[in-house]
PDB file of C-alpha atoms in Angstrom:
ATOM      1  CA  UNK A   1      15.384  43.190  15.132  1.00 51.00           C
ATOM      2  CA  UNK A   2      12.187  45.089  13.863  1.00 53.00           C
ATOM      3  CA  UNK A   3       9.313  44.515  16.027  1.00 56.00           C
ATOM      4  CA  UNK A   4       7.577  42.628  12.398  1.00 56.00           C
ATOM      5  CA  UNK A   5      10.094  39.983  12.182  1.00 56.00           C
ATOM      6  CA  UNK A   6       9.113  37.182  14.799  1.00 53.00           C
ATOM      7  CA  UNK A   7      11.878  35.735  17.126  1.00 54.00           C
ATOM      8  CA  UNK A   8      14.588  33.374  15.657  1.00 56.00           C
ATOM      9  CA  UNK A   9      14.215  31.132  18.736  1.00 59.00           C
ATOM     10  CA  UNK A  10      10.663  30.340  18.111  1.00 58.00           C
ATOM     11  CA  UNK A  11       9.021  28.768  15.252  1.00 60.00           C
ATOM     12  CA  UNK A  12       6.880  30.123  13.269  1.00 66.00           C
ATOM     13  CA  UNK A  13       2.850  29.248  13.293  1.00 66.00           C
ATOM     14  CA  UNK A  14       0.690  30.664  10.384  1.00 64.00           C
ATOM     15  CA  UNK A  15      -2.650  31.743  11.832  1.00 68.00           C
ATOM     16  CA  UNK A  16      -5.070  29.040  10.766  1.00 65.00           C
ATOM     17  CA  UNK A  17      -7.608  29.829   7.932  1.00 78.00           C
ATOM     18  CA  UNK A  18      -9.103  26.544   8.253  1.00 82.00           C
ATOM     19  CA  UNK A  19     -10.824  24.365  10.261  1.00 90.00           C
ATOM     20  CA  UNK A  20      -9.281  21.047  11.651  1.00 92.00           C
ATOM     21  CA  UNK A  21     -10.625  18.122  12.588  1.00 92.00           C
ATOM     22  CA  UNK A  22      -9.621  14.579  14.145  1.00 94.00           C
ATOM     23  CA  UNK A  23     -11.597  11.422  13.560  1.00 95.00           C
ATOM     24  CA  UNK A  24     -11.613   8.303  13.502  1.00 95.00           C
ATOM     25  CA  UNK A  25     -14.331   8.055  11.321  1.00 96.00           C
ATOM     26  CA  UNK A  26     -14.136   9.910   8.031  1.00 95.00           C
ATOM     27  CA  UNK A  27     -16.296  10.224   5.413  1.00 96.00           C
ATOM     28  CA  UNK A  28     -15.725   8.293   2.232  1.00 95.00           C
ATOM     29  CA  UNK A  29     -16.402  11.467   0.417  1.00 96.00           C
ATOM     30  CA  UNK A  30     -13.961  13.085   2.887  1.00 95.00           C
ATOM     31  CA  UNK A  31     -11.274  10.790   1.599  1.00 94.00           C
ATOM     32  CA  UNK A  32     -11.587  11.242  -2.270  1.00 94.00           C
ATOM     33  CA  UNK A  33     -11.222  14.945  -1.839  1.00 95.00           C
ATOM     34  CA  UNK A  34      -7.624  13.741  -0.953  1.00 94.00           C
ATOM     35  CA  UNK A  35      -7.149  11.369  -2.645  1.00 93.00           C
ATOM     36  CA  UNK A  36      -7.953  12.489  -5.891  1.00 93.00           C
ATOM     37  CA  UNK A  37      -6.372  16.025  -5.059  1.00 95.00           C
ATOM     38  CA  UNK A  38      -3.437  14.202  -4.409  1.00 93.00           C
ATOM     39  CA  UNK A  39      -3.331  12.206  -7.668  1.00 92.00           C
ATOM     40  CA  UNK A  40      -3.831  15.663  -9.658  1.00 94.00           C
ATOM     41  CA  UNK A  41      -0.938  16.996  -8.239  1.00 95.00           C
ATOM     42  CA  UNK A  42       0.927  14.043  -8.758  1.00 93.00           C
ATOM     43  CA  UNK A  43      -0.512  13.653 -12.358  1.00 94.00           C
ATOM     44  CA  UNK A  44       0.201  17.715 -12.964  1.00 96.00           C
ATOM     45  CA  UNK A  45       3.657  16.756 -12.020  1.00 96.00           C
ATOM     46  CA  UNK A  46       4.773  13.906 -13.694  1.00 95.00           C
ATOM     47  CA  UNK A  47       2.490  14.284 -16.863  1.00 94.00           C
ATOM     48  CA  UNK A  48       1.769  10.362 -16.406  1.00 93.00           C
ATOM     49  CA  UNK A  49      -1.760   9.431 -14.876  1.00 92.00           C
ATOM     50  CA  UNK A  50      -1.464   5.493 -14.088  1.00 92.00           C
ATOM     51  CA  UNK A  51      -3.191   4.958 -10.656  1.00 95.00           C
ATOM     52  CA  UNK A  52      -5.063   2.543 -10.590  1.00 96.00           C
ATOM     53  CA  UNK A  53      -6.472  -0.122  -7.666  1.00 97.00           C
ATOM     54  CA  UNK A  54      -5.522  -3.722  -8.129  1.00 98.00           C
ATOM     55  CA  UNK A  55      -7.276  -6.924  -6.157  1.00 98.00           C
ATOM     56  CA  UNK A  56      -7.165 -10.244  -6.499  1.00 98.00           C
ATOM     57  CA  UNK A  57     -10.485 -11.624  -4.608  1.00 98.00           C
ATOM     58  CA  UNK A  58     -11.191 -14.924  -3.254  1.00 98.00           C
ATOM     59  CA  UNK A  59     -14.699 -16.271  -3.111  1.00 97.00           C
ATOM     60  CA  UNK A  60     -17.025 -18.830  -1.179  1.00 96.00           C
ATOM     61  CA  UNK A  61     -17.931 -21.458  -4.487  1.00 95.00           C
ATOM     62  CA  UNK A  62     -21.044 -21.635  -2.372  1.00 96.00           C
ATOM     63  CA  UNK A  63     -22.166 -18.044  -1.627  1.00 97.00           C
ATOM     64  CA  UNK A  64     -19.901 -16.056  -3.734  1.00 97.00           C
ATOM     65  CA  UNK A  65     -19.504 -13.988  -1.333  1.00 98.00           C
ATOM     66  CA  UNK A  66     -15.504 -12.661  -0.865  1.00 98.00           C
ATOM     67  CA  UNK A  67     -13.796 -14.707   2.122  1.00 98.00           C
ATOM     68  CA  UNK A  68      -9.922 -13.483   1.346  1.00 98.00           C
ATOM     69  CA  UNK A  69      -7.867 -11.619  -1.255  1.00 98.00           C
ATOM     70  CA  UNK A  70      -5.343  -9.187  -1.883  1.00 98.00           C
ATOM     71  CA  UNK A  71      -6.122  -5.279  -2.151  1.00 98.00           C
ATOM     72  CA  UNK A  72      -3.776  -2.674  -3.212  1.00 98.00           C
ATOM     73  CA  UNK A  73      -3.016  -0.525  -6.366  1.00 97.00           C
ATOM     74  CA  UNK A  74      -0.257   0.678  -8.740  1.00 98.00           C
ATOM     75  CA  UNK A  75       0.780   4.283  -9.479  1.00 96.00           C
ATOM     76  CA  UNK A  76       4.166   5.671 -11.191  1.00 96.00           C
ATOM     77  CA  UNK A  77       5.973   2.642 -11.759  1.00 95.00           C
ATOM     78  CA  UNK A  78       4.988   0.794  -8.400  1.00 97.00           C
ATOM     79  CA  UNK A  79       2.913  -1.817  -6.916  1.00 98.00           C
ATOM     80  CA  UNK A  80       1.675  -1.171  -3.480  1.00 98.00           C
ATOM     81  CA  UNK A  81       0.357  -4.153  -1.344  1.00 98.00           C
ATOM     82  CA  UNK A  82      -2.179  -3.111   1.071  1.00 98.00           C
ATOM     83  CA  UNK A  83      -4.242  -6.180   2.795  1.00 98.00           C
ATOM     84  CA  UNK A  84      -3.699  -9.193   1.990  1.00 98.00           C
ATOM     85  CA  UNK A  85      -5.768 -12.000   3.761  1.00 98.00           C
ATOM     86  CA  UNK A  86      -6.998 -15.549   3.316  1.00 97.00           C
ATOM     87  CA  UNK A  87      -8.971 -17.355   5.883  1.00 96.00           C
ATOM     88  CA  UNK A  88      -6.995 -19.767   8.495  1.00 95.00           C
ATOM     89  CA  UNK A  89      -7.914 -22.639   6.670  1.00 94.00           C
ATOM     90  CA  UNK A  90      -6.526 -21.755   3.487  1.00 95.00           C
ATOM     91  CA  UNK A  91      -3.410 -21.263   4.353  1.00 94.00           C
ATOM     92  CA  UNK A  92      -0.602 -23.367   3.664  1.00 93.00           C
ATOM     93  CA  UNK A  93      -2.426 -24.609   0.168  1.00 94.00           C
ATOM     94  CA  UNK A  94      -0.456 -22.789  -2.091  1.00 96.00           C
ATOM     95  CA  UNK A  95      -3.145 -20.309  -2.779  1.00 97.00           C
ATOM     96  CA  UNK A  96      -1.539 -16.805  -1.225  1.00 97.00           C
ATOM     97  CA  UNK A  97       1.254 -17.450  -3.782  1.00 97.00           C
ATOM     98  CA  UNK A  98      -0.649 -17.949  -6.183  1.00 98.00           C
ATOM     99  CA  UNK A  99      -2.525 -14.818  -5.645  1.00 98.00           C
ATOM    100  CA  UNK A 100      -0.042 -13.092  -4.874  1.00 98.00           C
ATOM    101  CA  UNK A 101       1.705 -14.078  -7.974  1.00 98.00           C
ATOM    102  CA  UNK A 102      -1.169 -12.878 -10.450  1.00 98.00           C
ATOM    103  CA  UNK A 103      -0.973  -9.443  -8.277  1.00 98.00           C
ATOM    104  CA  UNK A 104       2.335  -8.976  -9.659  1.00 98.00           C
ATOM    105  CA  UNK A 105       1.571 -10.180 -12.885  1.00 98.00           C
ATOM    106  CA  UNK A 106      -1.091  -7.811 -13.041  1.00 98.00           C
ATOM    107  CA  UNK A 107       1.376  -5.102 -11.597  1.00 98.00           C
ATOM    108  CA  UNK A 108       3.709  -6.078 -14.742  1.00 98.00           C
ATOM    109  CA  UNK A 109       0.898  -5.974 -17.287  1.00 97.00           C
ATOM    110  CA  UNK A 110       0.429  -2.414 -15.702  1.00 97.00           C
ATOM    111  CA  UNK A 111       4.392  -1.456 -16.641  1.00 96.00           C
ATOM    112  CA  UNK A 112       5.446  -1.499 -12.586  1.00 97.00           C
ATOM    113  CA  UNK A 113       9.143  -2.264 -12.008  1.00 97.00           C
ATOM    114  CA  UNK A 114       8.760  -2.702  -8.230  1.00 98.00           C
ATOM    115  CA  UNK A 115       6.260  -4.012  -5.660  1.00 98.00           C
ATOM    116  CA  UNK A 116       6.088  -2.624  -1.993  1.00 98.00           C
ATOM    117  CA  UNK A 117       4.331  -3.440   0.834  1.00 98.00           C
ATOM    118  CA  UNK A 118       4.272  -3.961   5.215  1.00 97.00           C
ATOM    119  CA  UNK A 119       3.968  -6.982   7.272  1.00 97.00           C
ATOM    120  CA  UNK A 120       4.260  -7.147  10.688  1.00 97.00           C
ATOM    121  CA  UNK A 121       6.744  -9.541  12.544  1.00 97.00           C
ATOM    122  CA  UNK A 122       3.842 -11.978  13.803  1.00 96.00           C
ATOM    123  CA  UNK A 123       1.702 -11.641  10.235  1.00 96.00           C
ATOM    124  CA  UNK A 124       3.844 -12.745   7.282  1.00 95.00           C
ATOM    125  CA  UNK A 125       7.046 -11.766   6.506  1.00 97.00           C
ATOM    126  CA  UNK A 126       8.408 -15.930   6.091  1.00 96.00           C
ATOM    127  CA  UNK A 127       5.427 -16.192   3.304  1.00 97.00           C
ATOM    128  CA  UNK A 128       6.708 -13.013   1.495  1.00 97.00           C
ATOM    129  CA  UNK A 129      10.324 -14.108   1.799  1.00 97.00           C
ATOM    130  CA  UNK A 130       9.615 -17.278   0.197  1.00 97.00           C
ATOM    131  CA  UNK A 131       7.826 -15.438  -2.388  1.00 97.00           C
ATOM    132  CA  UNK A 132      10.834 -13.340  -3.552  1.00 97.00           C
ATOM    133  CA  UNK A 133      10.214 -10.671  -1.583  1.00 98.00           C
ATOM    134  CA  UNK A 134      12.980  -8.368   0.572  1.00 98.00           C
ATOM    135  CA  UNK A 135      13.527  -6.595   3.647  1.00 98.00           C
ATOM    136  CA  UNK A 136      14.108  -3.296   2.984  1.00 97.00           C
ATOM    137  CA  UNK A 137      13.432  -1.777   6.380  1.00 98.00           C
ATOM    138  CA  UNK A 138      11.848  -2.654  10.358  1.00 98.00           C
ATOM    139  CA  UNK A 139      10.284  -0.218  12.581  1.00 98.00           C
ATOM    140  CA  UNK A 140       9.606  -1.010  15.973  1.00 97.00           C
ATOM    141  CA  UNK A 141       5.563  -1.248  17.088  1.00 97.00           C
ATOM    142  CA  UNK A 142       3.127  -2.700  19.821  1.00 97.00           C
ATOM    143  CA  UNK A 143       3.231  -5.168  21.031  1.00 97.00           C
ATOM    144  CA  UNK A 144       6.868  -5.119  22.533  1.00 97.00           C
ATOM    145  CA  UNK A 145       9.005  -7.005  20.741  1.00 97.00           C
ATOM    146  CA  UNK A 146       6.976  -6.847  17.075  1.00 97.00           C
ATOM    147  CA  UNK A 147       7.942  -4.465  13.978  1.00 97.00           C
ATOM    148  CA  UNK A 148       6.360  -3.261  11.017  1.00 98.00           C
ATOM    149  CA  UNK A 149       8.664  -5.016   8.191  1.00 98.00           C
ATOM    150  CA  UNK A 150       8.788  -3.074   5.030  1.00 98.00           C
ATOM    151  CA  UNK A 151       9.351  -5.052   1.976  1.00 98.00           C
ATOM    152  CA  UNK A 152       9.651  -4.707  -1.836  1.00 98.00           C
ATOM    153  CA  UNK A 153      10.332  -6.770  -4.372  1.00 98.00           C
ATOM    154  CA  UNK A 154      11.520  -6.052  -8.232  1.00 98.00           C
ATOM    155  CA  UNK A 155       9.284  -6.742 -10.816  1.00 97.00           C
ATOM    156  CA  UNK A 156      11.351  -7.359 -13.845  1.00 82.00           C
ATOM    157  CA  UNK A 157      10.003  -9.947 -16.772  1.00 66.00           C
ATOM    158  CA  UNK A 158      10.585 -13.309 -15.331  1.00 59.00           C
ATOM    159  CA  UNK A 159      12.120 -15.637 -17.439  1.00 54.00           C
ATOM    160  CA  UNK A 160       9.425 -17.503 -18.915  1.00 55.00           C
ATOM    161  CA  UNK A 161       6.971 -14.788 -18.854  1.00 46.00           C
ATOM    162  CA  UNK A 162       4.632 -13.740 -21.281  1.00 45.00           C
TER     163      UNK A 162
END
């Protein structure tokens, strides 16, 4: 083997032309670069450029001020849940399905076939269930004994839609 050629048993490391960092803090700035680098590529690729966020807020009547809601954002064909809270005493009124339900109306209005999105064991996989939502995968997490639970859900015309 010429001296050049590196050994087969180890793997190869390109020298670093960059700096790297770790945080847990990064810059908002910091996180467009990515993000819209990453949605150029994407767009360069596919020819269609459809991203887009999507929320669904709930507000105090009093203050105005946003107690609850759903956040998330659709891109290629698919909705992507990302948070989706509602204070304690809310819940159980029939108001997360009904937010949830102009999410993905929204979602269709956008031309998105499926929905995805992650729960966690003790969070709210029952209240997505009964929504129409499916398992499509678990991954073990902390604390023993709870998983992330990965779920989608198609987004077809529902009868009765407009």
């Amino acid at each position: 083997m010429p001296a050049s050629d590196p050994p087969t048993s180890m793997p190869s490391c390109p020298e670093p032309r960059t700096g790297l960092v770790v945080t847990d803090s990064p810059m908002p700035a910091d996180l467009a670069v990515i993000s819209d680098a990453l949605d150029r590529f994407n767009t360069e690729r596919t020819g269609i450029d459809d991203r887009r966020p999507l929320a669904v807020l709930v507000r105090d009547p009093g203050t105005h001020q946003v107690i609850g809601g759903l956040t998330g954002r659709t891109s290629l064909g698919l909705f992507f849940v990302d948070l989706f809270f509602l204070p304690p005493g809310l819940r159980g009124s029939g108001l997360g399905g009904e937010i949830l339900r102009q999410a993905e109306n929204e979602a269709r209005a956008r031309g998105c076939r499926a929905a995805v999105l992650y729960t966690i064991t003790f969070q709210a996989p029952g209240f997505y269930r009964k929504q129409g939502w499916r398992l499509l995968a678990e991954v073990p997490c902390d604390p023993p004994g709870a998983s992330r639970v990965f779920m989608t859900k198609e987004l077809a015309v529902e009868t009765g839609s407009v």
